Amino acid sequence: MKKVLLSTLLVSLLAACAGQDVKDQPQAAVEDRAAAQTQAGADAKPTGQQSVTANPLKDPSNILSKRSVYYDLDKSDVKAEYKPMVEAHSKYLTSHKDAKVAVQGNTDERGSHEYNIALGNRRADSVKNMMNVYGVPNSQIETVSFGEEKPRATCHDESCWKENRRSDIVYQGE
Amino acid sequence: MIFRKLLVGAAWLLLAPLAHAALTIEIVGSGANQIPISVVPFAGENALPQGITAVIAADLQRSGLFKIVDPAGVRPEPHELAEVNYPDWRTRGADALAVGSALPRSDGKLEVRFRLLDAVKQAQLDAYSYVIDRAQTRATAHKIADLIYEKLTGDVGVFSTRIAYIVKSRSHYELQVADADGYGAQTVLASKEPIISPSWSPNGAKLAYVSFERKKPIIYVQSLVSSQRQVLAQFKGNNSAPAWSPDGKQLAIVLTKDGSSQIYLINADGSGVKRLSYSSGIDTEPSFSPDGAAIIFTSDRGGSPQIYRMSVSGSGAQRLTFEGNYNVSPRFSPDGKSFTFIQRVSGSSFHVALQDLASGQMQVLTDTRMDEAPSFAPNGKMLLYATEIGGRGVLAAVSSDGRVKQRLSTQAGDVREPEWGPLLKN
């Protein structure tokens, strides 16, 4: 039982760290899509010569700092507005073979917990499949579904539900 | 007789030879005609830390099939057959009467004696006596309620069963088990990460559930006796939706190890995983038929989530629901003739529904709006489900004809993911 408690504690700590990054991201993926698209061409180049100080994954002016794909109700297709962002991450991954991402699928709170696990999985898969098309091997992508279990927004109307119908791209070590 | 099987550790014996009178009480559908019954306080009950007859009356009332007739004022208060003056009870409108006593023995145990009487025919219907430890007082009250229920309705009582559910308070999750009336809640597992989908083993000794404690859904099986637990499935991707086979030897589970969410069979010790469903869409929420030959499940292979049935070998999948574009969370009824599920009526209105397998006839049972996770009581007469009242998750119950509606839980926190446990067969 102690082992269980300890591992639970560790997991919680890890979760707290991981959660921090997610929260720190500007929740602007939807609103910022124009900016994101214009940056796509410039920033999506292989960044082998990246500066020591600026982490492109954290730089708010870099499209790679955008991590979330949002979905319509019951849907799991990646809408066109998010393709430049997924493409940019794909290019980063193909040029950084040691980098790995977890794609985390989420749903809003309505309906069955179990169906939402499956729907969140399909949302994460849709991002992974697009990355595959851009040349990222499965070995660099892990998908996981949180279903409706880890809502970022906690109110009970569409303003929160649309925020929670989402996949997040999280880099290993973040 | 199920009732006798329920008696665990309680010595019992029949008192007088039973009259086995034919019942004069007519039952026309659940809740349509309520049986008026008076449960007279037992002799010696006042000296006990917790009552007996209050528990019995509450059980019967909660079923919706009984009308409790207030026994106050009848003097002398009858506890034995000879003390019963039937006209007293007919005047009050009681068709049935329960009398008895709960008296301490010299060895410290308690002797509970009980008679069920037909006030119309003025005859004894049943009589039992139990020698119990005091800690079994409440359990004995439930057993007496089960006996009354079975004798007067013809169906097995489920007041001695337990339920499992999840309580969420902020970011704290507890898997709890409680008596069917919500008393005696015990925490089986506490976690800072979500827990969902508790599933009772057919003998009531174990729970399977899905925990996110390792950052993704993994299925565990935990003994309620020893609290020991083991991982049942932690394959690549998601592991969820465990459902025990009726013989307890296998579970149907949902894995994404081969791509989309699909249904697999796995032995109860975690060995021998075998894929059952092959669709390009989502297949999830399996539920075994009582004979173990079929599985109903949710699939969106046709474009929207609907209920399907397939054989336990995975063949012959057939769509069962056609109304609406979101039908999920199916569960077979204990007699295998119908199934319950959740139907989305508009964007945010979810209701418990029941569909007859032979006729395909469907009935929405609830008027609550955010219903989830329906499960049958083991006698098939009531369904337990989760819903939302005042923005808070609560448990509710509805009779399988939709007439009796109950709210089961008023405790703090969000209560969700309930599952009604099996009849205990010891």
Coordinates of C-alpha atoms in Angstrom, one line a residue:
Chain A
M1 CA 0.0 0.0 0.0
K2 CA 2.9 2.4 0.8
K3 CA 4.3 1.8 -2.7
V4 CA 0.9 2.7 -4.2
L5 CA 0.7 5.9 -2.1
L6 CA 4.2 6.9 -3.0
S7 CA 3.7 6.4 -6.7
T8 CA 0.4 8.2 -6.5
L9 CA 2.2 11.1 -4.9
L10 CA 4.9 11.1 -7.6
V11 CA 2.3 11.0 -10.3
S12 CA 0.5 13.9 -8.7
L13 CA 3.7 15.9 -8.5
L14 CA 4.4 15.2 -12.1
A15 CA 0.9 16.1 -13.0
A16 CA 1.3 19.4 -11.2
C17 CA 4.4 20.2 -13.2
A18 CA 2.9 19.2 -16.5
G19 CA -0.3 21.1 -15.6
Q20 CA 1.8 24.2 -15.1
D21 CA 3.0 24.3 -18.6
V22 CA -0.5 23.8 -20.0
K23 CA -1.9 26.6 -17.9
D24 CA 0.9 29.0 -18.8
Q25 CA 0.2 28.8 -22.4
P26 CA -1.8 31.7 -23.7
Q27 CA -5.2 30.3 -24.4
A28 CA -5.2 32.1 -27.7
A29 CA -5.0 29.3 -30.2
V30 CA -8.4 30.2 -31.5
E31 CA -8.2 34.0 -31.3
D32 CA -4.6 34.1 -32.6
R33 CA -5.1 32.0 -35.6
A34 CA -4.3 34.9 -38.1
A35 CA -1.0 35.5 -36.5
A36 CA -0.3 31.9 -36.2
Q37 CA -0.8 31.3 -39.9
T38 CA 1.4 34.2 -41.1
Q39 CA 4.2 32.9 -38.9
A40 CA 3.9 29.4 -40.0
G41 CA 6.2 29.7 -43.1
A42 CA 9.0 31.5 -41.3
D43 CA 9.0 29.6 -38.0
A44 CA 8.4 26.1 -39.2
K45 CA 11.8 25.8 -40.8
P46 CA 14.1 23.3 -39.2
T47 CA 15.6 25.1 -36.3
G48 CA 19.0 23.4 -36.1
Q49 CA 20.7 26.8 -35.6
Q50 CA 18.4 27.9 -32.7
S51 CA 20.0 30.3 -30.3
V52 CA 21.1 29.0 -26.9
T53 CA 18.8 31.4 -25.0
A54 CA 15.5 31.2 -27.0
N55 CA 13.6 28.0 -26.8
P56 CA 11.3 28.1 -29.8
L57 CA 8.8 25.9 -28.0
K58 CA 8.4 28.5 -25.3
D59 CA 8.8 31.7 -27.4
P60 CA 5.3 33.3 -27.5
S61 CA 6.0 34.8 -30.9
N62 CA 6.8 31.4 -32.3
I63 CA 4.0 29.2 -33.6
L64 CA 5.6 26.3 -31.7
S65 CA 4.4 27.9 -28.5
K66 CA 0.8 27.2 -29.7
R67 CA -0.1 23.7 -28.6
S68 CA -3.9 23.3 -28.7
V69 CA -6.3 22.1 -31.4
Y70 CA -10.0 22.8 -30.8
Y71 CA -13.0 20.8 -32.0
D72 CA -16.6 21.1 -32.7
L73 CA -19.2 19.1 -30.7
D74 CA -18.9 15.4 -31.3
K75 CA -16.1 16.0 -33.9
S76 CA -12.5 14.9 -34.0
D77 CA -11.3 16.3 -37.3
V78 CA -8.4 18.8 -37.2
K79 CA -9.9 22.0 -38.7
A80 CA -7.9 23.8 -41.4
E81 CA -6.9 26.7 -39.1
Y82 CA -4.8 24.4 -36.9
K83 CA -2.9 22.7 -39.7
P84 CA -0.1 25.3 -39.8
M85 CA 0.5 24.7 -36.1
V86 CA 0.5 20.9 -36.4
E87 CA 2.8 21.2 -39.4
A88 CA 5.2 23.4 -37.5
H89 CA 5.4 20.9 -34.7
S90 CA 5.8 18.1 -37.2
K91 CA 8.8 19.9 -38.8
Y92 CA 10.3 20.5 -35.4
L93 CA 9.9 16.8 -34.6
T94 CA 11.4 15.6 -37.9
S95 CA 14.4 17.9 -37.3
H96 CA 14.7 17.0 -33.6
K97 CA 14.7 13.2 -33.7
D98 CA 15.3 13.0 -30.0
A99 CA 12.2 15.1 -29.2
K100 CA 9.0 13.3 -28.3
V101 CA 5.5 14.6 -27.8
A102 CA 2.4 13.4 -26.0
V103 CA -0.9 14.4 -27.7
Q104 CA -3.6 14.6 -25.0
G105 CA -7.2 14.4 -26.2
N106 CA -10.0 16.0 -24.2
T107 CA -13.7 16.4 -24.4
D108 CA -16.4 18.6 -22.7
E109 CA -18.2 17.2 -19.7
R110 CA -21.4 16.1 -21.4
G111 CA -22.3 12.5 -22.1
S112 CA -20.7 9.3 -21.1
H113 CA -17.4 9.3 -19.3
E114 CA -16.3 6.2 -21.3
Y115 CA -17.5 7.4 -24.7
N116 CA -15.6 10.6 -24.0
I117 CA -12.4 8.7 -23.3
A118 CA -12.8 7.1 -26.7
L119 CA -13.6 10.5 -28.3
G120 CA -10.6 12.1 -26.7
N121 CA -8.5 9.3 -28.0
R122 CA -9.8 9.9 -31.5
R123 CA -9.1 13.6 -31.2
A124 CA -5.5 12.9 -30.1
D125 CA -5.2 10.3 -33.0
S126 CA -6.3 12.9 -35.5
V127 CA -3.4 15.1 -34.6
K128 CA -1.0 12.2 -34.6
N129 CA -2.3 11.1 -38.0
M130 CA -1.7 14.5 -39.4
M131 CA 1.9 14.5 -37.9
N132 CA 2.4 11.1 -39.6
V133 CA 1.5 12.7 -42.9
Y134 CA 4.1 15.4 -42.3
G135 CA 6.7 12.7 -41.8
V136 CA 6.8 12.2 -38.0
P137 CA 7.2 8.6 -37.0
N138 CA 4.9 7.0 -34.4
S139 CA 8.0 6.5 -32.2
Q140 CA 8.0 10.3 -31.5
I141 CA 4.3 10.5 -30.7
E142 CA 2.4 9.1 -27.9
T143 CA -1.4 9.7 -27.7
V144 CA -3.4 9.6 -24.5
S145 CA -7.0 10.5 -23.8
F146 CA -8.2 12.3 -20.6
G147 CA -11.8 12.3 -21.9
E148 CA -13.8 14.7 -19.8
E149 CA -11.7 14.0 -16.7
K150 CA -9.3 16.9 -16.8
P151 CA -11.2 20.0 -17.9
R152 CA -9.1 23.1 -18.3
A153 CA -12.3 25.3 -17.9
T154 CA -14.7 24.3 -15.2
C155 CA -18.0 26.2 -15.8
H156 CA -21.0 24.3 -17.2
D157 CA -21.8 26.1 -20.4
E158 CA -20.6 26.4 -23.9
S159 CA -17.9 29.0 -23.0
C160 CA -16.1 26.3 -21.1
W161 CA -17.2 23.3 -23.2
K162 CA -15.6 24.7 -26.3
E163 CA -12.3 25.3 -24.4
N164 CA -12.4 21.6 -23.2
R165 CA -13.0 20.0 -26.7
R166 CA -9.3 20.1 -27.3
S167 CA -6.0 18.2 -28.0
D168 CA -2.8 19.5 -26.4
I169 CA 0.7 18.8 -27.7
V170 CA 3.0 18.4 -24.8
Y171 CA 6.8 17.8 -25.3
Q172 CA 8.6 15.3 -23.2
G173 CA 10.3 16.9 -20.2
E174 CA 7.8 19.8 -20.1
Chain B
M1 CA -35.1 -19.1 -1.7
I2 CA -32.7 -16.2 -2.2
F3 CA -33.4 -14.9 1.3
R4 CA -31.9 -17.8 3.0
K5 CA -28.7 -17.5 0.9
L6 CA -28.4 -14.0 2.2
L7 CA -28.1 -15.0 5.8
V8 CA -24.4 -14.7 6.4
G9 CA -23.3 -15.6 9.8
A10 CA -26.7 -15.0 11.3
A11 CA -28.3 -18.1 12.9
W12 CA -31.9 -18.3 11.9
L13 CA -34.7 -20.6 12.3
L14 CA -38.3 -20.7 11.4
L15 CA -40.6 -20.0 14.3
A16 CA -44.1 -21.5 14.1
P17 CA -45.1 -23.5 11.1
L18 CA -46.1 -21.1 8.4
A19 CA -49.6 -20.6 7.2
H20 CA -48.4 -19.8 3.7
A21 CA -51.6 -17.9 3.1
A22 CA -52.3 -16.8 -0.4
L23 CA -51.7 -13.1 -0.6
T24 CA -54.8 -10.9 -0.7
I25 CA -52.7 -8.0 -1.7
E26 CA -52.9 -7.2 -5.3
I27 CA -50.0 -5.7 -7.1
V28 CA -50.8 -4.0 -10.3
G29 CA -47.5 -2.6 -11.7
S30 CA -44.8 -1.0 -9.7
G31 CA -46.0 2.0 -7.8
A32 CA -49.5 1.9 -9.3
N33 CA -51.0 0.2 -6.3
Q34 CA -48.9 0.7 -3.2
I35 CA -49.2 -2.0 -0.5
P36 CA -50.3 -0.4 2.8
I37 CA -48.1 -1.9 5.5
S38 CA -47.5 -0.9 9.1
V39 CA -44.1 -1.7 10.7
V40 CA -44.7 -1.7 14.4
P41 CA -41.6 -0.7 16.5
F42 CA -40.0 -3.9 17.8
A43 CA -39.9 -4.7 21.6
G44 CA -36.5 -3.7 23.0
E45 CA -35.6 -1.7 19.9
N46 CA -35.3 1.6 21.9
A47 CA -32.4 0.2 23.8
L48 CA -30.4 -0.3 20.6
P49 CA -27.9 2.3 19.3
Q50 CA -29.6 2.1 15.9
G51 CA -33.2 1.3 15.1
I52 CA -34.5 -1.6 13.1
T53 CA -38.1 -0.8 12.1
A54 CA -37.2 2.7 10.8
V55 CA -34.7 1.1 8.5
I56 CA -37.3 -1.5 7.3
A57 CA -39.9 1.1 6.7
A58 CA -37.5 3.4 4.9
D59 CA -36.4 0.5 2.6
L60 CA -40.0 -0.4 1.7
Q61 CA -41.0 3.2 1.2
R62 CA -38.0 3.9 -1.1
S63 CA -39.0 1.1 -3.4
G64 CA -42.2 3.0 -4.2
L65 CA -44.3 -0.2 -3.9
F66 CA -45.4 0.3 -0.3
K67 CA -47.3 2.9 1.7
I68 CA -46.2 3.0 5.2
V69 CA -49.1 3.2 7.7
D70 CA -48.2 5.0 10.9
P71 CA -48.5 2.6 13.8
A72 CA -48.5 5.3 16.5
G73 CA -51.3 5.2 19.0
V74 CA -52.2 1.6 18.8
R75 CA -52.2 0.3 22.4
P76 CA -51.0 -2.1 23.5
E77 CA -48.3 -2.0 20.8
P78 CA -48.2 -5.6 19.5
H79 CA -44.9 -7.5 19.4
E80 CA -46.2 -11.1 19.4
L81 CA -49.0 -12.8 17.4
A82 CA -51.3 -13.0 20.4
E83 CA -51.0 -9.2 20.9
V84 CA -52.3 -8.3 17.5
N85 CA -55.8 -7.0 17.2
Y86 CA -56.4 -7.1 13.5
P87 CA -59.3 -4.6 13.4
D88 CA -57.0 -1.9 14.8
W89 CA -54.9 -2.2 11.6
R90 CA -57.7 -2.6 9.2
T91 CA -59.2 0.7 10.5
R92 CA -55.9 2.4 9.7
G93 CA -55.9 0.9 6.2
A94 CA -53.0 -1.5 6.7
D95 CA -53.2 -4.6 4.6
A96 CA -50.0 -6.0 6.1
L97 CA -48.3 -5.8 9.4
A98 CA -44.8 -6.4 10.7
V99 CA -44.2 -7.0 14.4
G100 CA -41.3 -8.3 16.3
S101 CA -38.7 -7.9 19.0
A102 CA -35.0 -7.3 19.4
L103 CA -33.9 -8.5 22.8
P104 CA -30.4 -9.0 24.2
R105 CA -29.3 -12.5 25.1
S106 CA -27.1 -13.5 28.0
D107 CA -24.1 -14.0 25.7
G108 CA -24.3 -10.4 24.5
K109 CA -25.8 -11.2 21.2
L110 CA -29.1 -10.0 20.0
E111 CA -32.2 -12.1 19.2
V112 CA -34.3 -10.5 16.6
R113 CA -37.7 -12.1 16.0
F114 CA -40.0 -11.0 13.3
R115 CA -43.5 -11.9 11.9
L116 CA -45.2 -10.7 8.7
L117 CA -49.0 -10.7 9.0
D118 CA -51.8 -10.4 6.5
A119 CA -54.2 -8.0 8.2
V120 CA -57.0 -8.8 5.7
K121 CA -56.9 -12.5 6.1
Q122 CA -55.7 -12.2 9.7
A123 CA -53.0 -14.8 9.0
Q124 CA -49.3 -15.1 9.5
L125 CA -47.3 -14.9 6.2
D126 CA -43.9 -15.5 7.5
A127 CA -41.8 -15.6 10.6
Y128 CA -38.1 -15.6 11.3
S129 CA -35.7 -15.3 14.1
Y130 CA -32.0 -14.2 13.9
V131 CA -29.3 -14.3 16.5
I132 CA -26.9 -11.6 15.5
D133 CA -24.0 -9.5 16.7
R134 CA -25.1 -6.0 17.4
A135 CA -23.0 -4.7 14.5
Q136 CA -25.4 -6.6 12.2
T137 CA -28.5 -4.8 13.4
R138 CA -28.8 -2.6 10.3
A139 CA -28.0 -5.5 7.9
T140 CA -30.7 -7.6 9.6
A141 CA -33.2 -4.8 9.1
H142 CA -32.4 -4.9 5.4
K143 CA -32.8 -8.7 5.3
I144 CA -36.2 -8.3 7.0
A145 CA -37.2 -5.7 4.4
D146 CA -36.0 -8.0 1.7
L147 CA -38.2 -10.8 3.1
I148 CA -41.3 -8.5 3.3
Y149 CA -40.6 -7.2 -0.3
E150 CA -40.3 -10.7 -1.7
K151 CA -43.3 -12.1 0.1
L152 CA -45.6 -9.2 -0.9
T153 CA -44.4 -8.4 -4.4
G154 CA -43.1 -11.7 -5.6
D155 CA -39.8 -10.2 -6.6
V156 CA -36.4 -10.6 -4.9
G157 CA -35.6 -7.7 -2.5
V158 CA -32.4 -5.7 -3.1
F159 CA -32.2 -3.9 0.2
S160 CA -29.2 -5.9 1.3
T161 CA -27.1 -5.1 -1.8
R162 CA -24.4 -2.5 -2.1
I163 CA -23.6 0.2 -4.6
A164 CA -20.3 1.6 -5.8
Y165 CA -19.7 5.1 -7.0
I166 CA -17.1 7.9 -7.3
V167 CA -17.1 11.1 -5.2
K168 CA -15.2 14.0 -6.5
S169 CA -14.3 17.0 -4.3
R170 CA -12.1 19.6 -6.0
S171 CA -9.2 17.5 -7.3
H172 CA -9.7 14.6 -4.9
Y173 CA -11.4 11.4 -6.0
E174 CA -12.7 8.5 -3.9
L175 CA -14.1 5.2 -5.1
Q176 CA -16.7 4.3 -2.4
V177 CA -18.9 1.4 -1.6
A178 CA -22.1 1.8 0.4
D179 CA -25.3 0.0 1.3
A180 CA -28.1 0.4 -1.3
D181 CA -29.7 3.0 1.0
G182 CA -26.5 5.1 1.0
Y183 CA -25.4 4.2 4.6
G184 CA -22.1 2.8 5.7
A185 CA -20.0 4.4 2.9
Q186 CA -16.5 3.1 2.8
T187 CA -13.6 4.4 0.7
V188 CA -12.1 1.7 -1.5
L189 CA -9.5 4.0 -3.2
A190 CA -8.6 7.6 -2.8
S191 CA -6.6 9.4 -5.5
K192 CA -5.7 12.9 -6.7
E193 CA -6.3 11.6 -10.3
P194 CA -9.7 10.7 -11.8
I195 CA -11.3 7.3 -11.2
I196 CA -14.2 6.1 -13.4
S197 CA -16.2 3.0 -14.4
P198 CA -16.4 0.9 -11.3
S199 CA -17.6 -2.6 -12.1
W200 CA -18.7 -5.3 -9.5
S201 CA -17.5 -8.8 -9.9
P202 CA -20.5 -11.2 -10.0
N203 CA -19.9 -12.4 -6.5
G204 CA -19.5 -8.9 -5.1
A205 CA -16.0 -9.5 -3.8
K206 CA -14.1 -7.4 -6.2
L207 CA -14.3 -4.1 -8.1
A208 CA -12.7 -3.4 -11.4
Y209 CA -12.2 0.3 -12.2
V210 CA -10.3 2.7 -14.3
S211 CA -7.7 5.0 -12.6
F212 CA -5.7 7.8 -14.1
E213 CA -3.1 7.8 -11.3
R214 CA -0.3 6.9 -13.9
K215 CA -1.3 9.7 -16.2
K216 CA -3.5 7.6 -18.4
P217 CA -6.4 5.3 -18.1
I218 CA -5.4 1.9 -16.6
I219 CA -7.7 -0.9 -15.4
Y220 CA -7.3 -2.3 -11.9
V221 CA -9.1 -5.1 -10.0
Q222 CA -9.3 -4.6 -6.3
S223 CA -10.5 -7.0 -3.6
L224 CA -13.1 -5.6 -1.2
V225 CA -12.0 -8.1 1.4
S226 CA -8.3 -7.7 1.5
S227 CA -8.0 -4.3 -0.3
Q228 CA -5.3 -5.8 -2.4
R229 CA -5.3 -4.8 -6.0
Q230 CA -3.7 -5.6 -9.3
V231 CA -3.4 -4.1 -12.7
L232 CA -5.7 -5.8 -15.1
A233 CA -4.7 -4.0 -18.2
Q234 CA -2.1 -1.4 -18.9
F235 CA -1.5 -1.7 -22.6
K236 CA -0.2 1.1 -24.8
G237 CA -2.8 3.8 -25.1
N238 CA -6.1 3.7 -23.1
N239 CA -7.4 0.9 -21.0
S240 CA -11.0 1.4 -19.9
A241 CA -14.7 0.3 -19.6
P242 CA -14.3 -3.0 -17.7
A243 CA -17.3 -5.3 -17.6
W244 CA -17.3 -8.7 -15.9
S245 CA -18.6 -11.8 -17.6
P246 CA -21.5 -13.4 -15.6
D247 CA -19.2 -16.3 -14.5
G248 CA -16.5 -13.8 -13.3
K249 CA -13.8 -15.5 -15.2
Q250 CA -13.3 -12.8 -17.8
L251 CA -13.8 -9.1 -18.4
A252 CA -14.7 -7.2 -21.6
I253 CA -12.5 -4.2 -21.7
V254 CA -11.7 -1.4 -24.2
L255 CA -8.2 -0.8 -25.5
T256 CA -6.6 1.5 -28.0
K257 CA -3.4 -0.5 -28.4
D258 CA -4.3 -1.4 -32.0
G259 CA -5.7 2.0 -33.0
S260 CA -9.2 3.2 -32.2
S261 CA -11.1 2.2 -29.1
Q262 CA -12.1 -1.5 -29.6
I263 CA -13.5 -4.2 -27.3
Y264 CA -11.3 -7.0 -26.0
L265 CA -11.8 -10.0 -23.7
I266 CA -9.3 -10.6 -20.9
N267 CA -9.0 -13.2 -18.2
A268 CA -9.7 -11.9 -14.7
D269 CA -6.0 -12.4 -13.8
G270 CA -4.9 -10.1 -16.7
S271 CA -3.8 -12.9 -19.0
G272 CA -5.1 -13.9 -22.5
V273 CA -6.2 -10.7 -24.0
K274 CA -8.2 -11.3 -27.2
R275 CA -9.7 -8.7 -29.6
L276 CA -13.5 -9.0 -30.1
S277 CA -14.6 -6.0 -32.2
Y278 CA -13.1 -4.9 -35.5
S279 CA -14.5 -1.5 -36.6
S280 CA -12.8 1.6 -37.8
G281 CA -14.8 3.7 -35.4
I282 CA -15.2 3.8 -31.6
D283 CA -16.5 0.6 -29.9
T284 CA -16.8 1.0 -26.1
E285 CA -18.9 0.4 -23.0
P286 CA -19.4 -3.4 -23.3
S287 CA -22.1 -5.1 -21.2
F288 CA -22.6 -8.9 -21.0
S289 CA -26.0 -10.5 -21.4
P290 CA -26.9 -12.4 -18.2
D291 CA -26.3 -15.8 -20.0
G292 CA -22.8 -14.5 -21.2
A293 CA -23.6 -15.2 -24.8
A294 CA -23.9 -11.7 -26.1
I295 CA -22.4 -8.2 -25.5
I296 CA -24.1 -4.9 -26.1
F297 CA -21.9 -1.9 -26.6
T298 CA -21.7 1.7 -27.9
S299 CA -20.3 2.2 -31.4
D300 CA -20.2 5.1 -33.8
R301 CA -19.4 2.9 -36.8
G302 CA -22.6 4.2 -38.4
G303 CA -21.6 7.9 -38.0
S304 CA -23.1 8.6 -34.5
P305 CA -22.8 6.7 -31.2
Q306 CA -25.5 4.0 -31.1
I307 CA -26.1 0.7 -29.2
Y308 CA -25.1 -2.5 -30.9
R309 CA -25.2 -6.2 -30.0
M310 CA -22.7 -8.9 -30.9
S311 CA -22.1 -12.4 -29.9
V312 CA -19.4 -13.0 -27.3
S313 CA -17.1 -14.2 -30.0
G314 CA -17.4 -10.8 -31.7
S315 CA -19.5 -11.9 -34.6
G316 CA -22.9 -10.7 -35.9
A317 CA -22.9 -7.1 -34.7
Q318 CA -26.3 -5.6 -35.1
R319 CA -27.5 -2.1 -34.4
L320 CA -30.3 -1.8 -31.8
T321 CA -31.0 1.9 -31.4
F322 CA -32.2 4.2 -34.2
E323 CA -33.8 7.2 -32.4
G324 CA -31.6 10.2 -31.9
N325 CA -27.9 10.7 -32.7
Y326 CA -26.4 10.0 -29.3
N327 CA -27.2 6.8 -27.5
V328 CA -24.6 5.5 -25.1
S329 CA -23.8 3.5 -21.9
P330 CA -25.9 0.4 -22.5
R331 CA -26.5 -2.2 -19.8
F332 CA -28.4 -5.5 -20.1
S333 CA -31.3 -6.0 -17.7
P334 CA -30.9 -8.9 -15.3
D335 CA -33.5 -11.0 -17.2
G336 CA -31.7 -10.2 -20.5
K337 CA -35.0 -9.1 -22.1
S338 CA -34.2 -5.4 -22.2
F339 CA -31.4 -2.9 -21.9
T340 CA -31.0 0.6 -20.5
F341 CA -28.9 3.3 -22.0
I342 CA -28.5 7.1 -22.1
Q343 CA -30.2 9.0 -24.8
R344 CA -29.3 12.6 -25.7
V345 CA -32.5 14.4 -26.5
S346 CA -31.0 17.8 -27.4
G347 CA -27.5 19.2 -27.2
S348 CA -27.4 19.1 -23.4
S349 CA -30.3 16.9 -22.3
F350 CA -29.4 13.4 -21.4
H351 CA -32.0 10.9 -20.1
V352 CA -32.1 7.3 -18.9
A353 CA -34.0 5.1 -21.5
L354 CA -35.1 1.5 -21.6
Q355 CA -35.6 -0.6 -24.7
D356 CA -37.2 -4.0 -25.0
L357 CA -35.0 -6.3 -27.1
A358 CA -37.8 -8.3 -28.7
S359 CA -40.1 -5.5 -29.7
G360 CA -37.5 -2.7 -30.0
Q361 CA -39.9 -0.5 -28.1
M362 CA -38.1 2.4 -26.3
Q363 CA -39.1 4.4 -23.3
V364 CA -37.4 7.4 -21.7
L365 CA -37.6 6.9 -18.0
T366 CA -36.3 10.2 -16.5
D367 CA -37.0 13.9 -16.5
T368 CA -33.7 14.8 -15.0
R369 CA -31.4 16.4 -17.6
M370 CA -27.8 15.4 -17.3
D371 CA -28.2 11.6 -16.7
E372 CA -25.3 9.2 -17.0
A373 CA -24.2 5.7 -16.2
P374 CA -27.5 3.8 -15.6
S375 CA -27.2 0.3 -13.9
F376 CA -29.9 -2.1 -12.9
A377 CA -30.7 -3.3 -9.4
P378 CA -30.2 -7.1 -9.4
N379 CA -33.9 -7.7 -9.4
G380 CA -34.3 -5.4 -12.5
K381 CA -37.0 -3.3 -10.8
M382 CA -34.9 -0.1 -10.2
L383 CA -32.2 1.7 -12.1
L384 CA -29.4 3.7 -10.4
Y385 CA -27.9 6.5 -12.3
A386 CA -25.9 9.7 -12.0
T387 CA -27.4 13.1 -12.7
E388 CA -27.0 16.8 -11.8
I389 CA -29.2 18.8 -9.5
G390 CA -28.3 22.4 -8.7
G391 CA -25.0 22.1 -10.5
R392 CA -23.9 19.2 -8.3
G393 CA -23.5 15.5 -9.3
V394 CA -25.9 13.3 -7.4
L395 CA -27.2 9.8 -7.6
A396 CA -30.8 9.0 -8.5
A397 CA -32.9 6.0 -9.0
V398 CA -35.9 5.3 -11.2
S399 CA -38.2 2.2 -11.4
S400 CA -38.0 0.3 -14.6
D401 CA -41.5 1.5 -15.5
G402 CA -40.5 5.1 -14.9
R403 CA -43.2 5.6 -12.2
V404 CA -41.0 5.7 -9.0
K405 CA -38.3 8.3 -8.9
Q406 CA -35.8 8.7 -6.1
R407 CA -32.8 10.9 -5.4
L408 CA -30.3 8.8 -3.5
S409 CA -27.6 11.0 -2.4
T410 CA -27.3 14.3 -0.7
Q411 CA -23.7 14.1 0.5
A412 CA -21.1 16.8 -0.3
G413 CA -19.0 16.7 -3.4
D414 CA -19.9 15.5 -6.9
V415 CA -21.2 11.9 -6.9
R416 CA -20.9 10.0 -10.2
E417 CA -20.4 6.7 -12.0
P418 CA -22.6 4.6 -9.8
E419 CA -23.0 0.8 -10.2
W420 CA -25.5 -1.3 -8.3
G421 CA -23.8 -4.4 -6.9
P422 CA -25.0 -8.0 -7.2
L423 CA -27.1 -10.1 -4.8
L424 CA -24.8 -11.8 -2.4
K425 CA -24.8 -15.6 -2.7
N426 CA -23.0 -17.0 0.2

